[in-house]
XYZ file of C-alpha atoms in Angstrom:
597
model
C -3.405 -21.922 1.625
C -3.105 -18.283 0.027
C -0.416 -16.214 -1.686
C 0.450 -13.115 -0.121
C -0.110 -10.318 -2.831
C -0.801 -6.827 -3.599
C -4.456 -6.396 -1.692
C -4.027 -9.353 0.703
C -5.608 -9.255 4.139
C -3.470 -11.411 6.899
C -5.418 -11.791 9.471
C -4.230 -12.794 13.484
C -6.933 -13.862 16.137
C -5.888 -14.638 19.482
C -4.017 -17.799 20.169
C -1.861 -17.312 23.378
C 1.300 -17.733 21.409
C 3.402 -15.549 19.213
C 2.607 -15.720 15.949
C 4.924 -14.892 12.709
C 5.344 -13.994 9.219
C 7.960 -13.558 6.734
C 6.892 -10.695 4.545
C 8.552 -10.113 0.912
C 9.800 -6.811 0.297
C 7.010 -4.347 0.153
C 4.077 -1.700 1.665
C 2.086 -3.160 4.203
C -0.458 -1.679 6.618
C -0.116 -2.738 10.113
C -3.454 -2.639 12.278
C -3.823 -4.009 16.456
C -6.372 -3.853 18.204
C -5.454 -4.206 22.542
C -8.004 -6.773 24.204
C -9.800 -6.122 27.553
C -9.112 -6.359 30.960
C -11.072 -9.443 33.314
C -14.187 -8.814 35.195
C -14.297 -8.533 38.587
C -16.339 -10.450 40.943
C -18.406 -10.694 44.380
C -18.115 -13.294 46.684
C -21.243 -14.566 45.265
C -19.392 -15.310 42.055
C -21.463 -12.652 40.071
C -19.537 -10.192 37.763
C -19.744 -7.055 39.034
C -16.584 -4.504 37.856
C -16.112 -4.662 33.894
C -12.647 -4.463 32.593
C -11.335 -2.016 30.619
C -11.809 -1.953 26.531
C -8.420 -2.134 24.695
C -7.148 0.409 22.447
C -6.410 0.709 18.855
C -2.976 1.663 16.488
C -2.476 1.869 12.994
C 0.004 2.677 10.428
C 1.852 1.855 6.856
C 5.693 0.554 6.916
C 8.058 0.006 4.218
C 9.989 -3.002 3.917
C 13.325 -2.981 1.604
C 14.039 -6.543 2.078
C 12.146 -9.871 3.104
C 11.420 -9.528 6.696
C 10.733 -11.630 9.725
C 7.739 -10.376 11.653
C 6.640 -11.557 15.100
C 2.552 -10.708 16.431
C 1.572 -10.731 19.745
C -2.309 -10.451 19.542
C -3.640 -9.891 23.085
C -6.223 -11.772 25.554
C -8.374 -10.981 27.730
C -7.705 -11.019 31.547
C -9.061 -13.534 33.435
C -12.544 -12.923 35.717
C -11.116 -13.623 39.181
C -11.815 -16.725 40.786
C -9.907 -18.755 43.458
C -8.598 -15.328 44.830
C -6.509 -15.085 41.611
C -6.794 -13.191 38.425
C -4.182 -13.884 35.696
C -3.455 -11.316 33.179
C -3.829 -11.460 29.334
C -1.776 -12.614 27.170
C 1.368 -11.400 26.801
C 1.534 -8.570 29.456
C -1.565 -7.938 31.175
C -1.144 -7.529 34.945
C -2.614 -10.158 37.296
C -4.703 -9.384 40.548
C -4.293 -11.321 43.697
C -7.180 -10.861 45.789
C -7.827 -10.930 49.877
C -10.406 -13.814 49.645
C -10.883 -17.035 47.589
C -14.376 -16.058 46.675
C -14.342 -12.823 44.987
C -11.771 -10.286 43.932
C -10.410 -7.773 40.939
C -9.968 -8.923 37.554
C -6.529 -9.763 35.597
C -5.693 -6.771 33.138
C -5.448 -7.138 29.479
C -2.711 -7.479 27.358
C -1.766 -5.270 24.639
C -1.743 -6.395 21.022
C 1.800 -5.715 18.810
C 4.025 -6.169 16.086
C 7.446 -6.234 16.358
C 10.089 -6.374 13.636
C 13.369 -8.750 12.968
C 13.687 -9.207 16.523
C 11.282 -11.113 19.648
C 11.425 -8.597 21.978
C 9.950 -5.455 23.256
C 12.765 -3.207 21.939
C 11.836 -4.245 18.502
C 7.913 -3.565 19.057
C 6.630 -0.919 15.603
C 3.170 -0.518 16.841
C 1.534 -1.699 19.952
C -2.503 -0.937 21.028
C -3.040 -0.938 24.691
C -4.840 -3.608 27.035
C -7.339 -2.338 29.648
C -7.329 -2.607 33.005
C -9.047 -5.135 35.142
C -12.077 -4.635 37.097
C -11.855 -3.634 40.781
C -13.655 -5.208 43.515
C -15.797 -2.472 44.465
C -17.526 -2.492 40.986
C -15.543 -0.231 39.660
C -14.558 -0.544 35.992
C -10.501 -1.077 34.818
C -9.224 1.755 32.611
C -9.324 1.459 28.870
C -6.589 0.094 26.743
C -4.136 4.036 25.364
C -3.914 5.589 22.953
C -0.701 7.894 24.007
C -1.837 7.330 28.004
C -4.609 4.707 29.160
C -7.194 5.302 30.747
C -7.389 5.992 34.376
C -9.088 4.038 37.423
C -8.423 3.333 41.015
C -5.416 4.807 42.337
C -3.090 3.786 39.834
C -1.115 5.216 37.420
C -1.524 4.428 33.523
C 0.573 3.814 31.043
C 2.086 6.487 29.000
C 4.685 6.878 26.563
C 7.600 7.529 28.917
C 5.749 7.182 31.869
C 8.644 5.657 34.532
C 6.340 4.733 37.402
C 4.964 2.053 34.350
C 6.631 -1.149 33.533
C 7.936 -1.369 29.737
C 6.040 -3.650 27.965
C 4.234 -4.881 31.129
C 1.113 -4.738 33.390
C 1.801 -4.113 36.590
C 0.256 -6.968 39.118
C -1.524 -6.544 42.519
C -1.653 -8.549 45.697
C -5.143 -7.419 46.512
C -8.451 -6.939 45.529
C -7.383 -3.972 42.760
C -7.420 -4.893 39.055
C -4.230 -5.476 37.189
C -3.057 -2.934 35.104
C -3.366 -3.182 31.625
C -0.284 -4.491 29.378
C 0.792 -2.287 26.779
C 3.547 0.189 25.506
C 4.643 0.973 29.004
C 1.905 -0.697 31.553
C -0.372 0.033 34.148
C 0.920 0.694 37.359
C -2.477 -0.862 39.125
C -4.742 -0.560 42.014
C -2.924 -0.252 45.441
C 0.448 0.273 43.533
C 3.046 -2.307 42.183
C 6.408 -3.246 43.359
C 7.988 -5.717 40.406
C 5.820 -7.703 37.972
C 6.642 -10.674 38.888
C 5.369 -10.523 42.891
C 3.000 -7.337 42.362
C 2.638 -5.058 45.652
C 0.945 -5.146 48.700
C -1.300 -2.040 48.091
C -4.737 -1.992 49.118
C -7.092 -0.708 46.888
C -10.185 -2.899 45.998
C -10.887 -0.478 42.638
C -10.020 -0.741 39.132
C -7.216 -0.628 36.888
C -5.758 2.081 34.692
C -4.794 0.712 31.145
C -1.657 0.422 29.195
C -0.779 2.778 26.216
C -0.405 2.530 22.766
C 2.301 3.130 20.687
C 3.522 3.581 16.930
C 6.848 4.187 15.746
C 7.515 7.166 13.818
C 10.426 10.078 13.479
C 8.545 11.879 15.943
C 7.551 8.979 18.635
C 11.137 7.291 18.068
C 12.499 8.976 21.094
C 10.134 7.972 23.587
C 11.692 4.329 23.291
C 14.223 3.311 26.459
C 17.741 2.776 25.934
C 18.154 -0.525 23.658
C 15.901 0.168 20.687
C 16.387 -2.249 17.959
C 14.827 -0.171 15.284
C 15.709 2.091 13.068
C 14.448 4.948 10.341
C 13.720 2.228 7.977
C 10.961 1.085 10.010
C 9.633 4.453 10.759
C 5.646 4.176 10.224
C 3.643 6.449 7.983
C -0.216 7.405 8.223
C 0.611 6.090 12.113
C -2.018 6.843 14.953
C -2.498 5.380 18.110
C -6.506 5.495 19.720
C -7.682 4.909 23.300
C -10.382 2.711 24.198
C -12.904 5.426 25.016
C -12.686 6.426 21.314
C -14.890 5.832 18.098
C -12.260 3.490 15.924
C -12.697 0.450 13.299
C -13.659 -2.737 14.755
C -11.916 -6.112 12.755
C -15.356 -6.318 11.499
C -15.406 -3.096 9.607
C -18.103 -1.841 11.921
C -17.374 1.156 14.638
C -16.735 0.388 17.956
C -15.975 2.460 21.191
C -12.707 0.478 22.637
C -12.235 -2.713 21.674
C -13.805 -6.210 24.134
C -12.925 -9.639 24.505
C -9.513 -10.682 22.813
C -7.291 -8.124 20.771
C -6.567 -8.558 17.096
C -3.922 -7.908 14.594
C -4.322 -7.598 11.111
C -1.381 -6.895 8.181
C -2.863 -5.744 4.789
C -0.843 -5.835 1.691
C -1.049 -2.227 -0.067
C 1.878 -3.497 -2.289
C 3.956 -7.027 -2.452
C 7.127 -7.109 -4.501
C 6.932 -10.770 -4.395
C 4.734 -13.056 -5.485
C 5.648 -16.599 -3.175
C 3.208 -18.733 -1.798
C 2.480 -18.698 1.932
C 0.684 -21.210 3.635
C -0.296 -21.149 7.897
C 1.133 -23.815 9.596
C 0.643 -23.400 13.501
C 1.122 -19.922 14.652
C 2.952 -19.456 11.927
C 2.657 -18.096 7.844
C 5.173 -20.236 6.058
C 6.233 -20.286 2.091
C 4.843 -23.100 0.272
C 7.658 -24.830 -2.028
C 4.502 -25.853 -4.418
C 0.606 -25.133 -5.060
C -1.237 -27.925 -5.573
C -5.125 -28.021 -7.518
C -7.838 -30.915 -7.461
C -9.789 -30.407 -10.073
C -12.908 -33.074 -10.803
C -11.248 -35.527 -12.609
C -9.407 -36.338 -9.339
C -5.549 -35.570 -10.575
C -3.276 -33.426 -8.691
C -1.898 -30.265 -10.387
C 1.088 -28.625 -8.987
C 2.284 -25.289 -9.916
C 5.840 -23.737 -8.432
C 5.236 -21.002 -5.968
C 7.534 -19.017 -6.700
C 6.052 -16.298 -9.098
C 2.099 -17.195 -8.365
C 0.181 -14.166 -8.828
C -2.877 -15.324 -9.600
C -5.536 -12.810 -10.946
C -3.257 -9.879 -11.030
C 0.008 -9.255 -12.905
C 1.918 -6.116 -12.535
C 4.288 -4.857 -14.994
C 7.104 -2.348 -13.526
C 9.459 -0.496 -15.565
C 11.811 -2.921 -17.734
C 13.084 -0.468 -20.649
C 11.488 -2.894 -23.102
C 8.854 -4.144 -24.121
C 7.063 -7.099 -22.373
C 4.676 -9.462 -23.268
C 1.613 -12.191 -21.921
C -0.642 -14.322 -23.635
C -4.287 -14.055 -22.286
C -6.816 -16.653 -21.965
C -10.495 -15.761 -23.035
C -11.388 -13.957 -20.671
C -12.527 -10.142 -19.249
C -9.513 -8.268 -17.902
C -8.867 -4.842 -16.531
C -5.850 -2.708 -17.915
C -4.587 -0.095 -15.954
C -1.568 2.180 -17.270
C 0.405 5.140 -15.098
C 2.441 7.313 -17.567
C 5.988 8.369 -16.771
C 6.986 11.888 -15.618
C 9.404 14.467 -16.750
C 12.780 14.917 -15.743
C 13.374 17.184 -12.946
C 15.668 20.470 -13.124
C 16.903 21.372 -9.846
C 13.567 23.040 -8.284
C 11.270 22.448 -11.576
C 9.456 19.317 -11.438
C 8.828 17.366 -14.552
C 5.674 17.042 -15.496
C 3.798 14.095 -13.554
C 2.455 10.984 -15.979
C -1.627 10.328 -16.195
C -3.276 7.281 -15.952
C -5.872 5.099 -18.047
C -8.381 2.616 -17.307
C -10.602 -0.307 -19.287
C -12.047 -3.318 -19.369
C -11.561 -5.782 -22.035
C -13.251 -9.045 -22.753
C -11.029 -11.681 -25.078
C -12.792 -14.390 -27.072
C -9.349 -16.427 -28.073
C -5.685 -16.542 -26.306
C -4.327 -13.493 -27.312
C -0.823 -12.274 -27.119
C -0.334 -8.568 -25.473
C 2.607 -6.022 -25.640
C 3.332 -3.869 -22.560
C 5.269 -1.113 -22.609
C 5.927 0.508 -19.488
C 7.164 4.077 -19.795
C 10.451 5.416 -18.368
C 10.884 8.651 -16.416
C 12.781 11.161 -17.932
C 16.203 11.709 -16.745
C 16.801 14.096 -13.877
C 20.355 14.482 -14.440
C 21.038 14.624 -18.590
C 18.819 15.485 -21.373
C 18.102 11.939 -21.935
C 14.246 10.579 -22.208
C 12.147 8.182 -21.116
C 11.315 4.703 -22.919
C 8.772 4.748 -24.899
C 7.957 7.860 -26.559
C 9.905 10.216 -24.438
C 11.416 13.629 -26.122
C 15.216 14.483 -25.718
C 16.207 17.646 -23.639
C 18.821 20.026 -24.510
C 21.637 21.641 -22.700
C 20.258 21.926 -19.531
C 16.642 20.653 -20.172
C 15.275 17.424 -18.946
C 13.980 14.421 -21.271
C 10.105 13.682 -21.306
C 8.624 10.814 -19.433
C 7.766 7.835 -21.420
C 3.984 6.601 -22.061
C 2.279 3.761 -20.612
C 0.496 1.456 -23.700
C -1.340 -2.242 -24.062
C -0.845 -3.186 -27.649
C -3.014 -6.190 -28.550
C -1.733 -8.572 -31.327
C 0.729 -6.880 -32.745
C 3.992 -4.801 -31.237
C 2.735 -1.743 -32.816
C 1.637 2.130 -32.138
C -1.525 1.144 -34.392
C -2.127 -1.447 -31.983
C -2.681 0.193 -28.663
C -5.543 -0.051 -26.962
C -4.667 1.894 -23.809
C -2.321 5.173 -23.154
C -1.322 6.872 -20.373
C 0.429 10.077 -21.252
C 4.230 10.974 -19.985
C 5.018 14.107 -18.431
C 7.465 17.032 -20.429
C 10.569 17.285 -19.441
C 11.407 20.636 -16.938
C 13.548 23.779 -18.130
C 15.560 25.509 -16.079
C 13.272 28.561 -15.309
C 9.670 29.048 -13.862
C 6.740 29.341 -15.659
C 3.264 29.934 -14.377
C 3.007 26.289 -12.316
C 5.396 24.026 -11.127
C 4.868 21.235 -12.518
C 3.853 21.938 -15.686
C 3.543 19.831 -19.066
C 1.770 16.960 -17.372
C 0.396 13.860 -19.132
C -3.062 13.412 -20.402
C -5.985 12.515 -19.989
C -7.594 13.681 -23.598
C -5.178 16.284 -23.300
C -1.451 16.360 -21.587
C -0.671 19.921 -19.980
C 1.018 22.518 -21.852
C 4.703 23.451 -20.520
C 3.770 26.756 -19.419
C 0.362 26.725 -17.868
C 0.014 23.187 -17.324
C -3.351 23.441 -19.134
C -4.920 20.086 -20.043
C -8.460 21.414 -21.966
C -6.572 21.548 -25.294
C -6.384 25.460 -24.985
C -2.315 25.426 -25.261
C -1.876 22.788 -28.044
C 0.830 24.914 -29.495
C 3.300 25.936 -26.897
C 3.568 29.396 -25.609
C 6.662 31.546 -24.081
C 9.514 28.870 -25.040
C 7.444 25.614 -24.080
C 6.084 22.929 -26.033
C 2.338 22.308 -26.607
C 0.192 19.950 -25.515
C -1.137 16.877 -27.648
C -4.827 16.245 -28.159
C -6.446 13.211 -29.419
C -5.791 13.717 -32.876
C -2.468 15.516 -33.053
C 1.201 15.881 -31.275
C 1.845 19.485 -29.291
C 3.572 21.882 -31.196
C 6.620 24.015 -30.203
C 6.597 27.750 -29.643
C 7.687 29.741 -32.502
C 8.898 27.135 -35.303
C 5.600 25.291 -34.487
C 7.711 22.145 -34.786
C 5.274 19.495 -34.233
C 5.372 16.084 -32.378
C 3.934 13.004 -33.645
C 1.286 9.720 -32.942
C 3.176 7.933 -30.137
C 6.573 10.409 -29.872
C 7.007 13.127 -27.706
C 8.657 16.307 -29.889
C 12.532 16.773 -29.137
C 13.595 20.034 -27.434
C 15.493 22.772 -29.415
C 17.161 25.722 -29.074
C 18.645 26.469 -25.287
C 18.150 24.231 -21.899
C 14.531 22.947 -22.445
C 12.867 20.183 -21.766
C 11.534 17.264 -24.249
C 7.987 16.031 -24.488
C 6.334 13.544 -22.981
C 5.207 10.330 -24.576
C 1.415 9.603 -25.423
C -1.434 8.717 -27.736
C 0.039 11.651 -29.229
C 3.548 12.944 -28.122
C 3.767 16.542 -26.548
C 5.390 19.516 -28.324
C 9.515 20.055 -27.226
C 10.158 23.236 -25.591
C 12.333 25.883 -28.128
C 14.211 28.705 -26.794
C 16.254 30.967 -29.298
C 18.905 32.499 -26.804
C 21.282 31.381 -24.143
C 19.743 33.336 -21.490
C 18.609 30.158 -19.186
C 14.574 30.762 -19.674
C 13.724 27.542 -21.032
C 10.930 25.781 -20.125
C 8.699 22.673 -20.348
C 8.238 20.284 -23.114
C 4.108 19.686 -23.225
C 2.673 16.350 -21.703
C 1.623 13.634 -24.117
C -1.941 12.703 -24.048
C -3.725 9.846 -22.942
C -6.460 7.627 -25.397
C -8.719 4.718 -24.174
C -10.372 2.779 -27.625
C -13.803 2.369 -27.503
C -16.594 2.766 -30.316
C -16.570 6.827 -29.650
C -12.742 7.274 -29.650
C -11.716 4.973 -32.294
C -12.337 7.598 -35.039
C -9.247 9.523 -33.226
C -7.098 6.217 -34.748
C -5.072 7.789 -38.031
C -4.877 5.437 -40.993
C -3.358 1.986 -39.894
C -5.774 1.109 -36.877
C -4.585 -2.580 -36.402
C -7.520 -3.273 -34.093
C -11.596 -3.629 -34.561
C -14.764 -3.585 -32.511
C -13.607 -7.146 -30.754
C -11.270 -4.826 -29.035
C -13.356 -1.856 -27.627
C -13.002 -1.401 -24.235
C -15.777 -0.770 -21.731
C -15.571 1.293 -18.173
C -12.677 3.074 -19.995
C -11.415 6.372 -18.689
C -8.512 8.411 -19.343
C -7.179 11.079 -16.934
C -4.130 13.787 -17.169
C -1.775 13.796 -14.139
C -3.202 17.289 -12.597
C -5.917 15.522 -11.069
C -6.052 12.835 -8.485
C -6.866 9.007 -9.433
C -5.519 5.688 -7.730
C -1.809 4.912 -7.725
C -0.856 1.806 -8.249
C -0.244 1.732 -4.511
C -3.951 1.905 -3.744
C -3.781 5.639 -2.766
C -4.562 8.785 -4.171
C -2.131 10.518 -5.967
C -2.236 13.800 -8.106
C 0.365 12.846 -10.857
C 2.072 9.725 -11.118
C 5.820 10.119 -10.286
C 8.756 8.240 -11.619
C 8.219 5.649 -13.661
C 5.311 4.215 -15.149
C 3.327 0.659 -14.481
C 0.971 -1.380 -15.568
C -1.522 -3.820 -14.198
C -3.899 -6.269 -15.758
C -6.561 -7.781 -13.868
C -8.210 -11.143 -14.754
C -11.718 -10.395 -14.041
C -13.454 -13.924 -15.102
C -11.608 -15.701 -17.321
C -13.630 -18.393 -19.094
C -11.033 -21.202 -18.336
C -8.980 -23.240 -15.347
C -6.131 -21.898 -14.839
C -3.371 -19.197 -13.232
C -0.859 -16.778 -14.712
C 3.030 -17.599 -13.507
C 5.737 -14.926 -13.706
C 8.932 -16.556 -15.488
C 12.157 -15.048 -16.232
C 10.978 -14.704 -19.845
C 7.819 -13.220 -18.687
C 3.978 -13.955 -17.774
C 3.072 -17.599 -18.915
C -0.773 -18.822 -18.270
C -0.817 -22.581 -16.980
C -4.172 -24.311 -18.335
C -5.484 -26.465 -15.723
């Protein structure tokens, strides 16, 4: 029994049935590898003509809403025996051979995913099957790719090809291979007529293979009449490899086409749901309950509806939440807000801060997730954001853990929010992101601390012991606030350890700019001297691994990829790293709640 979650790896072997899934709403990487066609054989019974390798296909979809996934995973074609080769499972072709004693082998099917719907039309992502052996000891074609590989007289599969069957290896009545299952299939050895009956051709060679397939904007056309897709489902990061290619193995190893069975595989990059799923059959199922044994025999059973285990994600809320921890070691991870956008200026993108922290007693935290500036008003974001004026744009909010206590002089983590834009260019686009030590000022997006008081009509950038200043009045922002914008259509700083300076421009002539980023601050036994008076925290609390980075540089979003900048709104994460008790953390309606076991 597992619970599908953010970093999750569903895994989907061959079983010679559809299998399914219903996925929460989410980002979810989508991996098949096609399986490979059937040996042939002599009339001695020895193998002689190996079939083709499968193919592989990757790529990253999108769901808005729970969805219903089906997975074919693809077998290998039979080794010919009796005069008859079957095809893999679901669409490899079969062979029918001249003699009960030897013949060509069955080709393999392709492995694929296919969304809402059971049926080819509604296929995202298929990976090829390779072709079956020939007679003559010639090997089947490998599993496509865009177009599988040849062998024999046949034709492979391709992505419109029309002499192919959709979705189907073609069969043979022969000694020729069958052709391998896949996007469109293998028209085999000796030719084909109709699946069902295959041809009466007469080639005694190999297969060609099937092709692969993913679903993009640019691939969507090359589906017949009847697609049951649409742009919603379009794949990202998508590519499609044939079997005589260097690709990933299931294993993590590197293989050149893929043998035996195929494989499918669904990774979780991000789960907006945290249900229970259990596999019963062929199929992933949500659990109504999660039930524990623990050594003194008893039964504990938790709701699945909010199980999240070791990791609890905290989105954007516009107040503040709050968990109590178990002793334990966790890892906090903040994203700042960014900016509000201006037409073509971006608002400065939010940083991110990381630490570990090790708890001795239950301790009650404070989250506050930061809110992007507006993009349409002068309004800011929660949590430390600066207001905009006229036509300026509101800082993004900071990112902060506050331990005990619901206060700035509590925090143990920042992430700085981005300045809001102003409605002219300045020397980079974004500018005034958050820190890191230092957030970017809102004219050269400089985070070394070089720009701390604001120049040509932006606002400074905060440091680690003091808010950005504005240009000219030197108006300066303070611990935790981003500094207001003044004057004419500029933006507002961004929240932080410090706040970043507002942007001040003294005429009407539209050449405001940025507000300055707010910085980022991690507390450890180095930093904690950058605490003014009223540090509500002590040595207990220092974190360890701690690192905090401004949002012109690339770190991990809170998707799993790289990202220069976080955009939008901030988030949080806290990861239970070893707590020193039974138990699990349940999301409520009131919040994060830890169940002692």
């Amino acid at each position: 029994m597992s619970n599908i979650k953010t970093g999750d790896i569903l895994n989907f072997d061959y079983t010679s049935t559809v299998q399914t899934v219903t996925l929460p709403k989410g980002t979810y990487k989508l991996e098949c590898w096609g399986a490979q066609g059937g040996y042939s054989s002599s009339n001695s019974g020895i193998e002689v003509g190996m079939g083709g390798k499968g193919g592989y296909s990757a790529g990253t979809i999108t769901l808005n809403q729970k969805t219903l996934i089906y997975i074919y995973t693809g077998g290998v074609g039979s080794i010919s025996g009796n005069g008859k080769a079957d095809g893999g499972f679901p669409n490899g072709g079969s062979s029918w051979a001249s003699s009960t004693s030897e013949g060509a082998g069955g080709g393999g099917g392709s492995s694929d995913i296919r969304i809402g719907t059971d049926s080819l039309y509604a296929r995202v992502i298929v990976a090829g099957g390779g072709g079956g052996g020939g007679e003559d000891n010639e090997t089947g074609g490998y599993g496509g790719g865009e177009t599988g590989g040849t062998s024999g007289s046949g034709t492979p599969g391709s992505q419109t090809a029309p002499s192919g069957y959709f979705g189907i290896g073609g069969h043979t009545s022969y000694d020729g291979g069958g052709g391998g299952g896949g996007w469109y299939g293998a028209d085999p050895a000796g030719g084909q007529t109709t699946p069902a009956t295959g041809s009466s051709g007469s080639d005694t060679s190999g297969s060609p293979g099937g092709s692969g397939y993913v679903y993009t904007s640019a691939t969507a056309s090359n589906y017949p009449s009847g697609c049951l897709l649409n742009s919603s489902y379009y794949l990202s990061a998508a590519k499609t490899i044939a079997g005589n290619t260097s690709f990933t193995s299931p294993t993590g190893s590197s293989e050149t086409g893929h043998s035996g069975n195929g494989y499918c595989r669904i990774t979780v990059i991000e789960c907006k749901s945290t249900a229970l799923y259990t596999r019963i059959n062929n199929s992933m199922k949500k659990a109504t309950a999660f039930y524990f044994k623990l050594n003194n025999n008893k039964m504990y059973g938790v709701g699945s509806a909010n199980y999240n285990g070791s990791v609890m994600n905290f989105d954007y809320t516009g107040s503040v939440q709050t968990v109590t921890l178990a002793p334990g070691t966790y890892k906090l991870e903040c994203w700042g807000a960014q900016g509000g956008t201006y037409s073509s200026y971006i608002g400065g993108y939010g940083g991110y801060s990381k630490g570990t922290i090790t708890l001795t007693e239950a301790t009650t935290v404070y989250i506050s997730v930061g809110g992007a500036g507006s993009s349409s008003s002068t309004a800011a974001g929660f949590n430390g954001g600066g207001t905009g004026i006229s036509s300026g744009r509101g800082g993004g909010g900071a990112t902060d853990v506050r331990i005990g206590q619901n206060s700035l002089y509590s925090r143990v983590i920042v992430a700085g929010g981005g300045g809001g834009a102003g409605v002219t260019s300045a020397n980079a686009n974004p500018c005034g992101c958050g820190g890191g030590e230092y957030g970017g000022d809102g004219y050269y997006n400089d985070t070394t601390g070089s720009y701390t008081i604001g120049q040509n009509r932006c606002g400074g950038s905060a440091s680690q012991t003091a808010g950005g200043k504005t240009w000219s009045t030197s108006t300066q922002a303070t611990f935790g606030q981003g500094g207001n914008a003044s004057g004419y259509s500029c933006g507002g700083g961004g929240g932080g350890w410090y706040g970043g300076g507002g942007a001040y421009d003294s005429d009407s002539d539209s050449d405001g700019r940025w507000g300055g980023g707010g910085s980022g601050y991690v507390y450890t036994s180095s930093t904690a001297k950058n605490y003014p008076n009223g540090c509500l925290l002590n040595s207990t609390h220092y974190l360890t691994n701690a690192q905090t980075i401004a949002g012109n540089t690339s770190f991990t979003s809170p998707t799993g990829s790289a990202e220069t900048g976080h955009t939008g709104s901030g988030f949080c994460r806290i990861t239970n790293l070893n707590p020193t008790q039974y138990g699990l953390y349940v999301k409520t309606n009131s919040g994060w709640k830890h169940i002692d076991l």
